[in-house]
Each structure stands twice: as C-alpha cells, then as structure tokens.
Coordinates of C-alpha atoms in Angstrom, one line a residue:
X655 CA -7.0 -28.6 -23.0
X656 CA -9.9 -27.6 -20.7
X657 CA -8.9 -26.5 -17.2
X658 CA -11.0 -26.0 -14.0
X659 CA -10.1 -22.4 -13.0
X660 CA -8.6 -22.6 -9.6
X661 CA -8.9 -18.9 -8.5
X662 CA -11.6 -18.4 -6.6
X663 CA -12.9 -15.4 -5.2
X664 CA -12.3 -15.2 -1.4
X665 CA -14.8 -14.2 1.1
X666 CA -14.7 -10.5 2.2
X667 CA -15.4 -9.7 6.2
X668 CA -17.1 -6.6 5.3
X669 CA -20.4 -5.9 7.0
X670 CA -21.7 -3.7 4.0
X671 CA -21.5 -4.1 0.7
X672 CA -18.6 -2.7 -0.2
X673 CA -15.7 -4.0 -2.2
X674 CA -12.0 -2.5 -1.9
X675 CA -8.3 -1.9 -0.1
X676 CA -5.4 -0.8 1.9
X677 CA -2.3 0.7 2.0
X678 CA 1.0 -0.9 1.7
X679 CA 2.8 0.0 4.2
X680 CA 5.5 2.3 3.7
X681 CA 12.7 10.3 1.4
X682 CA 14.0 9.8 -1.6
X683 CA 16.1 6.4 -2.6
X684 CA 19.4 5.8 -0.9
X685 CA 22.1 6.1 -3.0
X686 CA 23.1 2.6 -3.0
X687 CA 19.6 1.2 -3.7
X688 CA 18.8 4.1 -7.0
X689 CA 15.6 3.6 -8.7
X690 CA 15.6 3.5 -12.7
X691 CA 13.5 5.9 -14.0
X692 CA 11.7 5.0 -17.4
X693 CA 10.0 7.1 -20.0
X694 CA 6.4 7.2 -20.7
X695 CA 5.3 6.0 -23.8
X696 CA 1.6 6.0 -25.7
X697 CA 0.3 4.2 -28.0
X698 CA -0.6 5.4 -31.4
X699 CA -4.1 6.8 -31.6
X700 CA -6.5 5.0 -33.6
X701 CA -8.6 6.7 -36.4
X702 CA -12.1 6.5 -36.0
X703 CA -12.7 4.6 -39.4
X704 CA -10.2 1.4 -38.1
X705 CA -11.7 0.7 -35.1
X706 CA -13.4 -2.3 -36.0
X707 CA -10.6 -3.7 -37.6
X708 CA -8.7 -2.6 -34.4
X709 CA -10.9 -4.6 -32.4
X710 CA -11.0 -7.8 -34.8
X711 CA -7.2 -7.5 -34.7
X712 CA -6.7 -7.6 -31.0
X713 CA -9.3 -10.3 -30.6
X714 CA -7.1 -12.2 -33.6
X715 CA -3.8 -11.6 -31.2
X716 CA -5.6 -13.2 -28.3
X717 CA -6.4 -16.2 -29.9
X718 CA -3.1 -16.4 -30.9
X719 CA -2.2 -16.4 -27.0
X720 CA -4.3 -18.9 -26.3
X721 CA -3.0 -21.2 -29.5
X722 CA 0.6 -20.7 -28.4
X723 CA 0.6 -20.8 -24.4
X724 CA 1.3 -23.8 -24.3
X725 CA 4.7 -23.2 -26.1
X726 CA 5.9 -20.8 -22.5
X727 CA 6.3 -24.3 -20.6
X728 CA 7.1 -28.0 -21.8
X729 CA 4.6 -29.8 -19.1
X730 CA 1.3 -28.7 -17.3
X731 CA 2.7 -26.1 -14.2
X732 CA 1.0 -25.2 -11.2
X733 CA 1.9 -21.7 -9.3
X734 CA 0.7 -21.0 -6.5
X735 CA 0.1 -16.4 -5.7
X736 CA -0.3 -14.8 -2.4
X737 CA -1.2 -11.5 -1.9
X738 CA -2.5 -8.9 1.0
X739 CA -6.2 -9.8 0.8
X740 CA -7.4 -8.2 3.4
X741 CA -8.2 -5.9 1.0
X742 CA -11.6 -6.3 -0.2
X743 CA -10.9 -4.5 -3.8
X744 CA -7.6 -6.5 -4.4
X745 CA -9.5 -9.7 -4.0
X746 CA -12.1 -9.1 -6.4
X747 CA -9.3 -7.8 -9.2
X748 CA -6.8 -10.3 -8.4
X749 CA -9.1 -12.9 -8.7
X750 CA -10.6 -11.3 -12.2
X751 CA -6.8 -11.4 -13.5
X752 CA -6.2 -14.8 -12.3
X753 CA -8.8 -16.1 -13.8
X754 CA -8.2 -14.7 -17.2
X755 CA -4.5 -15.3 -17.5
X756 CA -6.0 -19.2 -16.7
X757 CA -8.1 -19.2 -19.1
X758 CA -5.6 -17.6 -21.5
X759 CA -3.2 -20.3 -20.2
X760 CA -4.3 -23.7 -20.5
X761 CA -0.9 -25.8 -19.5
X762 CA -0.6 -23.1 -16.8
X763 CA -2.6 -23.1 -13.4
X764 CA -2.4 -20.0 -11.0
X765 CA -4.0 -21.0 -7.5
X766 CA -4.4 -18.3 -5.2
X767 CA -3.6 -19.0 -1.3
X768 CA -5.8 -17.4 1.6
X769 CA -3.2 -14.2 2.4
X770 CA -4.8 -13.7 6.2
X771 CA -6.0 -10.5 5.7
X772 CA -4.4 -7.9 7.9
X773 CA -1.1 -9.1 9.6
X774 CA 0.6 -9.7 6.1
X775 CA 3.8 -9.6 6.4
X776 CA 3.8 -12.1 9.3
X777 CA 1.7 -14.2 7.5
X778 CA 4.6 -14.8 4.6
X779 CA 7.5 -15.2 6.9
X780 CA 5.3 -17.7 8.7
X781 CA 4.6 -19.5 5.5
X782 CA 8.6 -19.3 4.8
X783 CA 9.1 -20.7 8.2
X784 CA 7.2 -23.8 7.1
X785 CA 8.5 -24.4 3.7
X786 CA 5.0 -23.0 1.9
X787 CA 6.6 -19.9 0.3
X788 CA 4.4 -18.7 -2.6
X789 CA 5.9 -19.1 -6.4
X790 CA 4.3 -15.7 -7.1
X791 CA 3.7 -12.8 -4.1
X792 CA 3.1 -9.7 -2.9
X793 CA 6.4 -8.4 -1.4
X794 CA 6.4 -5.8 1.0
X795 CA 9.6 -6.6 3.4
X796 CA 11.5 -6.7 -0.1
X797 CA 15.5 -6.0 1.3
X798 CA 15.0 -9.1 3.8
X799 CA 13.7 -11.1 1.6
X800 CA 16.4 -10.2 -1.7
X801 CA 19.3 -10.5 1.6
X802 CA 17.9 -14.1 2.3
X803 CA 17.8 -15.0 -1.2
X804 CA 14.1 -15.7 -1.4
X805 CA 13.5 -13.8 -4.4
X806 CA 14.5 -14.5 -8.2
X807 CA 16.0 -11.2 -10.4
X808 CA 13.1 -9.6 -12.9
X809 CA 14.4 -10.0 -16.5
X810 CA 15.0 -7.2 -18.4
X811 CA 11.8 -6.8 -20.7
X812 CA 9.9 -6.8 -17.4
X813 CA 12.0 -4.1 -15.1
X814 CA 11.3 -2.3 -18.7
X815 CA 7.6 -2.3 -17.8
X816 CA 8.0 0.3 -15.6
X817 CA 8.4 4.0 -14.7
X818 CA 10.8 3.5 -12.0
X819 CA 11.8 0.6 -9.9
X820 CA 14.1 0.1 -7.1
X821 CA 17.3 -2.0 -7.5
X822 CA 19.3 -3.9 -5.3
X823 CA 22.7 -4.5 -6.3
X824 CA 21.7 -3.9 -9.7
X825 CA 19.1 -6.1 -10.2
X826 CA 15.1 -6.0 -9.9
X827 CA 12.8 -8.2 -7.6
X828 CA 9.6 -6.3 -7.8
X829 CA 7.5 -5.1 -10.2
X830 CA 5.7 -1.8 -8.8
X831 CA 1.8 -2.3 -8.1
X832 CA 1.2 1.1 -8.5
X833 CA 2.2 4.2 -7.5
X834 CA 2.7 4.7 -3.2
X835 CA -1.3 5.0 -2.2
X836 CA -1.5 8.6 -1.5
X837 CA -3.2 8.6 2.3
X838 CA -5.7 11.6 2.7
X839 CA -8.9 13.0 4.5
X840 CA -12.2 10.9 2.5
X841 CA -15.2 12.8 4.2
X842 CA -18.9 13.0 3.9
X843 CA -19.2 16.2 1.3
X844 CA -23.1 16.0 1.6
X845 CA -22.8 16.7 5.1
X846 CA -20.2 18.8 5.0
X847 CA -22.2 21.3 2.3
X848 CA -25.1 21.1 4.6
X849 CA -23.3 22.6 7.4
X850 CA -21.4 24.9 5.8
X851 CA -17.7 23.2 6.1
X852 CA -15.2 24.1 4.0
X853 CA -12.2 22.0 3.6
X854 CA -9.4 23.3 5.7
X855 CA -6.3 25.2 4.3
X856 CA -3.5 24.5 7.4
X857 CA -3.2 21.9 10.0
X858 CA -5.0 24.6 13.0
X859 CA -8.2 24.6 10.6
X860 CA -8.3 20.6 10.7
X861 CA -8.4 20.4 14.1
X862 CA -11.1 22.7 14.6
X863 CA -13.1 21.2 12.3
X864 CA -13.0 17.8 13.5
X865 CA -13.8 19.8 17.3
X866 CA -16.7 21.1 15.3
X867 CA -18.2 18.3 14.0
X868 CA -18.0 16.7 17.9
X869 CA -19.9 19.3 19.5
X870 CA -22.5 18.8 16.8
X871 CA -22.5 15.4 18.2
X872 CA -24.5 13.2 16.0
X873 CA -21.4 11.4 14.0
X874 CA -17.9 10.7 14.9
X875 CA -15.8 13.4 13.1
X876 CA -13.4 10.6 12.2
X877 CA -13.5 6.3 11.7
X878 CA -10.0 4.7 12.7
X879 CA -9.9 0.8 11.7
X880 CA -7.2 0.2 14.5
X881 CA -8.0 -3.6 15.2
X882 CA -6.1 -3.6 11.6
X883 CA -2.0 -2.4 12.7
X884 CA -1.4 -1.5 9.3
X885 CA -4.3 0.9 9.4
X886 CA -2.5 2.9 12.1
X887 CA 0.3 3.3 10.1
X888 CA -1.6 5.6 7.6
X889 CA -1.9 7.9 10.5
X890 CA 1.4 7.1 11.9
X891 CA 3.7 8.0 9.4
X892 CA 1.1 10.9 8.5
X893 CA 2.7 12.6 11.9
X894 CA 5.8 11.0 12.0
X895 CA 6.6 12.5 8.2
X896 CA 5.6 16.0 10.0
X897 CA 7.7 15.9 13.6
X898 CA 10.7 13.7 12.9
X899 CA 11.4 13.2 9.1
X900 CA 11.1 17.4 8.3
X901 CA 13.6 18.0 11.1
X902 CA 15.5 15.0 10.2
X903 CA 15.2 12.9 7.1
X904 CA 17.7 10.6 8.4
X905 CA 16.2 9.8 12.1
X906 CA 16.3 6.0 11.5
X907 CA 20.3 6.3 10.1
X908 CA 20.9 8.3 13.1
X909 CA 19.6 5.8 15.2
X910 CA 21.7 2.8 14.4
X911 CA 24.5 5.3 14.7
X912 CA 23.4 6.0 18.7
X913 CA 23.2 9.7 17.4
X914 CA 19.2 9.8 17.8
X915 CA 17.3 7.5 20.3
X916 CA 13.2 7.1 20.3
X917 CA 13.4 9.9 23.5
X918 CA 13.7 12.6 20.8
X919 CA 11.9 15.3 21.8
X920 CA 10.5 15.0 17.6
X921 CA 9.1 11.4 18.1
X922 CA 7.5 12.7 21.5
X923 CA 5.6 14.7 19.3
X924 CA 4.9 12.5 17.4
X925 CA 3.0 10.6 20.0
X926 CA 1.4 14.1 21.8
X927 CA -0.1 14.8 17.8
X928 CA -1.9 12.0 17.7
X929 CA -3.1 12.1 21.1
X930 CA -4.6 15.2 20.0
X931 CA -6.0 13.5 16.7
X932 CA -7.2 10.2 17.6
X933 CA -9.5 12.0 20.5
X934 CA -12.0 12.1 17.5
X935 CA -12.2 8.8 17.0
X936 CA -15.4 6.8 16.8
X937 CA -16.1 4.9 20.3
X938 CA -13.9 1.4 19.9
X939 CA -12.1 2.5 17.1
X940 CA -9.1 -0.1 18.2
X941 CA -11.7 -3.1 18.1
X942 CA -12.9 -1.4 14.2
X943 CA -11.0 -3.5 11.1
X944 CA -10.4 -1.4 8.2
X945 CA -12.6 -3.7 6.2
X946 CA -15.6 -1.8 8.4
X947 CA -14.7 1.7 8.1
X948 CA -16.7 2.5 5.0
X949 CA -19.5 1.4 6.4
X950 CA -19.5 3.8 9.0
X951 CA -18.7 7.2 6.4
X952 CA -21.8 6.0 4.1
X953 CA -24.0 5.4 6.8
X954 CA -23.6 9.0 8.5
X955 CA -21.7 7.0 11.7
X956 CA -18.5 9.0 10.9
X957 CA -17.9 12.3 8.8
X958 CA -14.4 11.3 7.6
X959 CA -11.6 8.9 7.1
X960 CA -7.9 9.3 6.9
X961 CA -6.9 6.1 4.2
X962 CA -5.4 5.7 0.7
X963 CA -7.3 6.0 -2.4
X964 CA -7.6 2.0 -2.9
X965 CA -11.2 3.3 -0.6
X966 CA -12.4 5.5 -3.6
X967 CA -14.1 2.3 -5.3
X968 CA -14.8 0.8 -1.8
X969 CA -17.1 3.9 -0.8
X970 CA -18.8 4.0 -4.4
X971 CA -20.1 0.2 -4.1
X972 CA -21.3 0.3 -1.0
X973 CA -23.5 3.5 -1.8
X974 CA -23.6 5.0 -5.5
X975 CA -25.4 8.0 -4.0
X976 CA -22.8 8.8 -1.5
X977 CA -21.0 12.2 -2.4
X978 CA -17.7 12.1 -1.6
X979 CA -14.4 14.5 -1.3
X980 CA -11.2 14.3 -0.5
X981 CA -8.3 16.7 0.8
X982 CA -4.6 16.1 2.3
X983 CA -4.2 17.3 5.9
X984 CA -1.7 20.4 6.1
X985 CA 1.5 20.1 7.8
X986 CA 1.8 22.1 11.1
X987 CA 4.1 24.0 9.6
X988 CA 2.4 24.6 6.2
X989 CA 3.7 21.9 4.6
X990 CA 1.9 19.2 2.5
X991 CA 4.0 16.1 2.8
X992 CA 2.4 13.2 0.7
X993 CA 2.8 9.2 0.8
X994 CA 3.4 9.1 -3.2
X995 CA 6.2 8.2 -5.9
X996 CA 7.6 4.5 -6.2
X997 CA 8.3 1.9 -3.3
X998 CA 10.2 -0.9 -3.1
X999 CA 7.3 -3.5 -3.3
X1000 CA 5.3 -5.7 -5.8
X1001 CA 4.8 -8.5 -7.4
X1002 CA 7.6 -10.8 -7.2
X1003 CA 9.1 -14.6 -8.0
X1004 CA 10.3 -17.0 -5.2
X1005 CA 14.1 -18.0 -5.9
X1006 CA 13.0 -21.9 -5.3
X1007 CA 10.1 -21.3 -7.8
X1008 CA 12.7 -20.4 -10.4
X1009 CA 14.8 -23.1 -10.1
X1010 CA 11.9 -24.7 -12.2
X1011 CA 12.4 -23.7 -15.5
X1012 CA 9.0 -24.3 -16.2
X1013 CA 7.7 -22.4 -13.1
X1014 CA 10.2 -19.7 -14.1
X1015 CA 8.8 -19.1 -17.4
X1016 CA 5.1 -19.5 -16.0
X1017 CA 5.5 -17.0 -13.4
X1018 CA 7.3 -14.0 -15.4
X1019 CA 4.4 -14.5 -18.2
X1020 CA 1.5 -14.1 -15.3
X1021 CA 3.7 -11.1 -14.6
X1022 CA 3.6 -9.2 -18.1
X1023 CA -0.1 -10.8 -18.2
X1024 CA -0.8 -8.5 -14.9
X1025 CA 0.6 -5.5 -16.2
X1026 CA -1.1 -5.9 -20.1
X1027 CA -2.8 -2.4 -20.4
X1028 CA -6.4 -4.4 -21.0
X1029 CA -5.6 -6.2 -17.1
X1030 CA -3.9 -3.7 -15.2
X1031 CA -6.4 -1.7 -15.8
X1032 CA -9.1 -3.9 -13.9
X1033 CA -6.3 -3.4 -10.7
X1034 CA -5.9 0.1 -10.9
X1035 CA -9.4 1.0 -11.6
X1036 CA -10.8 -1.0 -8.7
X1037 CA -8.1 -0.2 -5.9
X1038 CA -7.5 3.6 -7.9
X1039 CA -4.1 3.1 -7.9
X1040 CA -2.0 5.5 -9.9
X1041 CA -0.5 3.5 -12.5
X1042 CA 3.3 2.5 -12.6
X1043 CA 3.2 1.1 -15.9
X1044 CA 5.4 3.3 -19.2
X1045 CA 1.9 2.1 -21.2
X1046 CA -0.3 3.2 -18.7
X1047 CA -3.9 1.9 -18.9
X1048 CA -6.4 4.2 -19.9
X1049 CA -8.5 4.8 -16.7
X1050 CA -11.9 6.5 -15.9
X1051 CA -11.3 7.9 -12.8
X1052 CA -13.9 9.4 -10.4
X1053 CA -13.2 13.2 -9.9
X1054 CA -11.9 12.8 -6.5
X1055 CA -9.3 10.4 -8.0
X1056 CA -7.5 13.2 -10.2
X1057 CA -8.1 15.4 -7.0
X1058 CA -5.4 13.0 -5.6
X1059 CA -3.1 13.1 -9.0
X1060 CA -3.1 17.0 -8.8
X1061 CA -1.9 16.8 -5.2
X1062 CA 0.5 14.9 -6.1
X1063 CA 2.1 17.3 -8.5
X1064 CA 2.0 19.9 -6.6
X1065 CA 3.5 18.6 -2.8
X1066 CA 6.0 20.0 -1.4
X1067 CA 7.5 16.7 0.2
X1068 CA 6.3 13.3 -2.4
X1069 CA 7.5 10.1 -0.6
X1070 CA 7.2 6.1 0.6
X1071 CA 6.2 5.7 4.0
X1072 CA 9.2 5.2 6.9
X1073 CA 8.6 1.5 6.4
X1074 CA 9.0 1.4 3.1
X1075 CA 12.8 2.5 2.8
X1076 CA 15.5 0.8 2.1
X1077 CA 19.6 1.3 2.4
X1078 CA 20.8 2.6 5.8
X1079 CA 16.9 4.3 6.7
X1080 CA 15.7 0.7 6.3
X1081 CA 13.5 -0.3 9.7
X1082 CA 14.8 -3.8 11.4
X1083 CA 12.1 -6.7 10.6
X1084 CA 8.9 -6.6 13.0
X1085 CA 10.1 -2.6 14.5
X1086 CA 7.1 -1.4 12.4
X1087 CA 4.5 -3.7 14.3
X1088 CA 6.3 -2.8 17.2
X1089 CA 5.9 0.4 17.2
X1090 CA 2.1 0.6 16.1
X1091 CA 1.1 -1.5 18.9
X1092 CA 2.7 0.6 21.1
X1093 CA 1.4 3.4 19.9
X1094 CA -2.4 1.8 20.6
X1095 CA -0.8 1.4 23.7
X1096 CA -0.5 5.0 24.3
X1097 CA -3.7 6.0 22.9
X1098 CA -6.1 3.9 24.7
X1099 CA -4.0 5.0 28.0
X1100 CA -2.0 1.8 29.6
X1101 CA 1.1 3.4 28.7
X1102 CA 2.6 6.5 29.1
X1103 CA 4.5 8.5 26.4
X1104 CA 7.9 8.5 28.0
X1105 CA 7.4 4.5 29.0
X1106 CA 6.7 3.8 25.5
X1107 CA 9.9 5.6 24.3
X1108 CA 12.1 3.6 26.9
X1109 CA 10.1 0.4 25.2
X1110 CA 10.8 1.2 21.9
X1111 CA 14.7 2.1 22.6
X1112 CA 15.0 -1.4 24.2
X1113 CA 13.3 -3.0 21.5
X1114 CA 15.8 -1.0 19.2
X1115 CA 18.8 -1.6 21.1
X1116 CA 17.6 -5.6 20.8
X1117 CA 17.1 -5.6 17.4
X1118 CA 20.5 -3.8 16.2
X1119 CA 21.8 -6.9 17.3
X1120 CA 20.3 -9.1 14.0
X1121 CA 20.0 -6.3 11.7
X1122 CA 22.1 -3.2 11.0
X1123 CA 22.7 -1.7 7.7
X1124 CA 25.2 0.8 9.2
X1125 CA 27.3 -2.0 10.4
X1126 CA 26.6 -4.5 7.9
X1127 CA 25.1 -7.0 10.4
X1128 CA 21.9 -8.9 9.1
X1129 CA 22.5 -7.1 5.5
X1130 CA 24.5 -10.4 4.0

C-alpha cells in the first residue's frame, strides 16, 4: 500500500541558516518517584570480513519490517505527534524519523501538528483544553499530566530501553529523549585566541572576562534570546542551582511547608547575580528569540552564549568555519553544578489514544522505531544529545561535544533543572513562567527585587491552593 507521507518539515524562524534546539526545561529523585537504573549493553563487534553480509542482513531485516507492518494493527491508523518545535534541529530530525517510520509503516500514518514554538507547555494544555490532545507527545509537565490521567503506562520492553527512567507509582510514561541538556558557555574561540582569553577557572574570572570583552567594545560579550521564557530559564536555574539549591536542596519543599518564602535572602541573590550577569547582554536581548542567537555568535555580534548543547549542530550549519569552544561557568563558591543526568520527560502516549487498540499498538511501535540505534541516532546527532538509550547509537561527535561528556563525569553537583522535579520539590503548574517573566521584569528595571519577591509569594500562596504535594491537594 502506497502512502503520501504526512510529515512535513516545518518552517524554521531563523534569520540564518542555521538548523538546531533548546533546552527542556528542568537534586536527585524523590524517594517516592525512584528512577530505575539500567545497564549498558553493546552490541557484538563485527569482523571486518562479514561486513557485507552484515549489511545485506540488516537490509534483509528491514524488508522484513516493511512486509510485516501491517500485522502491528488490524485497519489503516492515523496518529497524530506533537513536539517542542521551536527548535530548529528537532524539526529537521523529527521530521527525518517520521518520515521513515511512514515509509516503514504503510497501514500506519504519523502526522506531525505545528507545536508553537516557544511557549510549549501552554500550547499542550491549550490543546487538552479543546479536546486536540496529541496520540504521541513531548511531555515536559509529566506529574500533572500522569495525576490527570492523560497519559497511558510504557510497557515493559520499552521502559527496558533505557538507562534510567522515572516512575510514578510504579509505572513509566516517558521514554527519556536524551540525557538533561547540559547548559554551558558556547563562545567565539577564534576571537578569544586572538585576544589572548583564556577560559576562566572560577566564577570572579567569568565576570571579568565578559567586563573585558565590553570595554573592547566591538561585540556583545554575551547573546540572551529572552523574547523565548524558556531561554531564561537556562540562566535562571544556572543561579538559582548556585544561591538557593547549595544552601538548600529542598527550598521548594520548604516552601509549601511555610518554612522558606520567595523573601529568602538566597533567592534575592539569585536575582542581584543575574543583575550582575545579564548587564552584558546584547542591546534588546528581551525582544531576541533563541531561534536568533546563533546568528549573532557566527557573525562576530556576540562573543558567547550560555545554552544547551542541542546549539553545537545549530552553530556548525550556519558557519562550518566558525571555531567554537565551550566551558561550564564556576560556581561562586568553586563549585561546578551541571544540568545533566535523567528527567522526568519524553516521548509519551495519550491515555484516550490507547483506548484504541490499534492506536495503542501504533504508537508504542513509533516509540521503539525512535529509539532503533540506526534513528536515534539522527536525534542525538543533530540536537547532540547525550544518549539515554542501554544500545546507545554510535555517534560522531564534534570535540566540543565530549568536552561536555567529560564535564559531566567529573561535576561536583549532576542534576535536572528546578522545573524538572518531581515528588514534594515539584513546582505548581505555570510557577515556572511566572517566575521568568518576573524575572525580565526585574532586569529590564519596572520592578524592583523586593516587589518581585512579594509577587512571587502571592502568586505562591495562590497557587498552594490547587496544588500541593505536601498536603496532597492537586496530587489525586
């Protein structure tokens, strides 16, 4: 059966040529929500004599897959697949995928939706709201979506997929993308030989170095793609990890117990840092999208960029020649505290979907499809995610890439963002957003620092009222 392919690639809004990505937003796992960690395996190597037969044999199995596919459901099924695409990268490799499993698939058509770029997460609860929840997703808000019953339970051979993944009540809704996108400094190496910069080795030598490249004056010392929310939450949690979660790892627990308040003298700092910081923005950094920001690093406009290392691929597209590097911003106190390890989000299976048998069985074989070595690869390799995968794909990474893999082995603190925790540290629905804008708030100057604390305690004290994991309200 011959089927028009339905996944087609989406426009980017980039204003160079550059494909690429962003961060999921998002201590180690509560107790009552463990993650399952897996063993790695490999594959047997190959000698060099069987290769062709190797080849031939794997190109006899796919055939096979193609013969048989239609055996997964009993009628022609449709699924529809949402993900964050305002991500320039992720469109390009979900769309490859898609388009592949398709083609692989004839009974079985995957449609991707538009996923409105940046405000994400809004965008699926508004898509809830009107009865247009995706079969298949990216799930980021995964506790209020597994509390509302939204999501179906991963099957066993799938959760097995994995390295770790995070359960709820003993069972598993998402399966990992990749490992949490390590945020760090991306900078302009070229320029940064030719003045005789060094990277810096504690938080004091950051500072001055971004002050140096000012007074030079002829590029920004740093591009912020604020007009994005998400995007500030890179540098957000960057500080917030630093002031408030080394003192306290438990701030958020606190604060449904009316222990802590967002007065803190910590989360002050929090705000005072990147005052400090955010002074060496590029003019109208707040009116910037992410989707820009490489533009301005590869066209000497801006000397560095604090983002994940979904950029990596981004920056090489739009300029081949550009030499990049890449280090993590010390702690003010020494310290290097990394984004890293797994989160709670992935791909995941709407609970109405399931109730399809067909759609069921359709959407947990796109899942295993994704996550074949041969296709996950295409994802990790064009976003430079670490893989979560046991069978990890065999990657050729740029140098700056395992740059990022050794820092991650050797951090002192290895965690998901403050957003992205779950059990009694878990952030009411829409705080987040809350908080970034008023951040923005305080940065461009219409708000004062203790103003935005009485905001956010209000906003706190409000929300309690729907969602408390402390109390149980909002949790069944």
């Amino acid at each position: 059966m011959k089927k028009k392919l339905l996944a087609v690639l989406l426009s980017g809004a980039m204003t160079a040529a550059a494909l690429s990505g962003c961060g999921q937003n998002t201590d180690d796992t509560p107790a009552d929500t463990g993650a399952d960690t897996k063993t790695e395996t490999k594959a047997d190597e190959q000698e060099a004599d069987e290769a062709d037969s190797a080849g031939e044999e794997s190109a006899d199995t796919a055939d096979a897959g193609a013969e048989n596919a239609a055996s997964i459901v009993s009628a022609p099924t449709e699924l529809t697949y949402i993900f964050a695409d305002g991500d320039e990268g992720a469109k390009v490799s979900m769309n490859e995928i898609v388009n592949k499993f398709n083609e692989t698939y004839p009974d079985i058509t995957v449609t991707i939706e538009p996923g409105n770029g940046g405000a994400y997460s809004e965008f699926i609860k508004t898509k809830d709201s009107v009865g247009e929840f995706p079969d298949v997703m990216e799930m980021r808000d995964t506790a209020m979506y597994v509390r509302a019953g939204k999501l179906e339970p991963l099957p066993d051979d799938i959760v097995s997929l994995f390295r770790t993944t995070t359960e709820f009540d003993g069972n598993v809704y998402t399966a990992p993308l990749g490992g949490e996108n390590t945020n760090g400094i991306i900078y302009n190496k070229t320029y940064f030989d030719e003045n005789g910069w060094i990277e810096p080795s504690t938080y004091d030598e950051f500072i001055e170095l971004c002050q140096k490249i000012a007074d030079k004056g002829d590029m920004a010392p740093l591009v912020v793609g604020g007009q994005d929310i998400w995007h500030m939450g890179f540098w957000f949690h960057k500080v917030y990890n630093d002031q408030v979660l080394s003192k306290d790892a438990d701030f958020i627990k606190h604060c449904y117990e009316g222990t802590k308040d967002f007065s803190d003298d910590t989360f002050k700092a929090t705000f005072e840092e990147l005052q400090t910081i955010m002074q060496y923005a590029q003019e109208g950094w707040v009116s910037t999208p992410d989707a820009q920001i490489t533009t301005f690093l590869v066209n000497d406009m801006a000397a560095m960029m604090y983002s994940g290392t979904h950029m990596f691929s981004q920056i090489a597209q739009a300029d081949p020649e550009f030499e990049m590097g890449w280090f993590a911003i010390p702690s003010p106190d020494g310290k290097m505290r990394l984004v890293g390890g797994g989160g709670v989000g992935g791909l995941a299976i709407s609970a109405e979907a399931a109730k399809d048998p067909d759609k069921k069985a359709a959407a947990e074989e796109f899942i295993r499809f994704f996550y074949a070595p041969e296709n996950y690869k295409i994802y990790c390799e064009t976003l430079s995610a670490i893989p979560s995968t046991t069978q990890a794909p065999d990657l050729d990474v740029m140098d700056v890439f395992q740059e990022v893999i050794d820092a991650n082995g050797t951090a002192d603190d290895l965690a998901p963002m403050w957003n992205g925790r779950v059990g009694e540290n878990e952030l009411p629905p829409d705080f987040r957003n809350f908080t970034y804008k008023t951040l923005i708030e305080v940065l461009q100057g219409t708000r004062d620092i203790d103003s935005a604390c009485e905001e956010l305690n209000k906003t706190w004290q409000v929300s309690m009222q729907s969602f408390n994991p402390i109390t149980g309200v909002g949790i069944e």
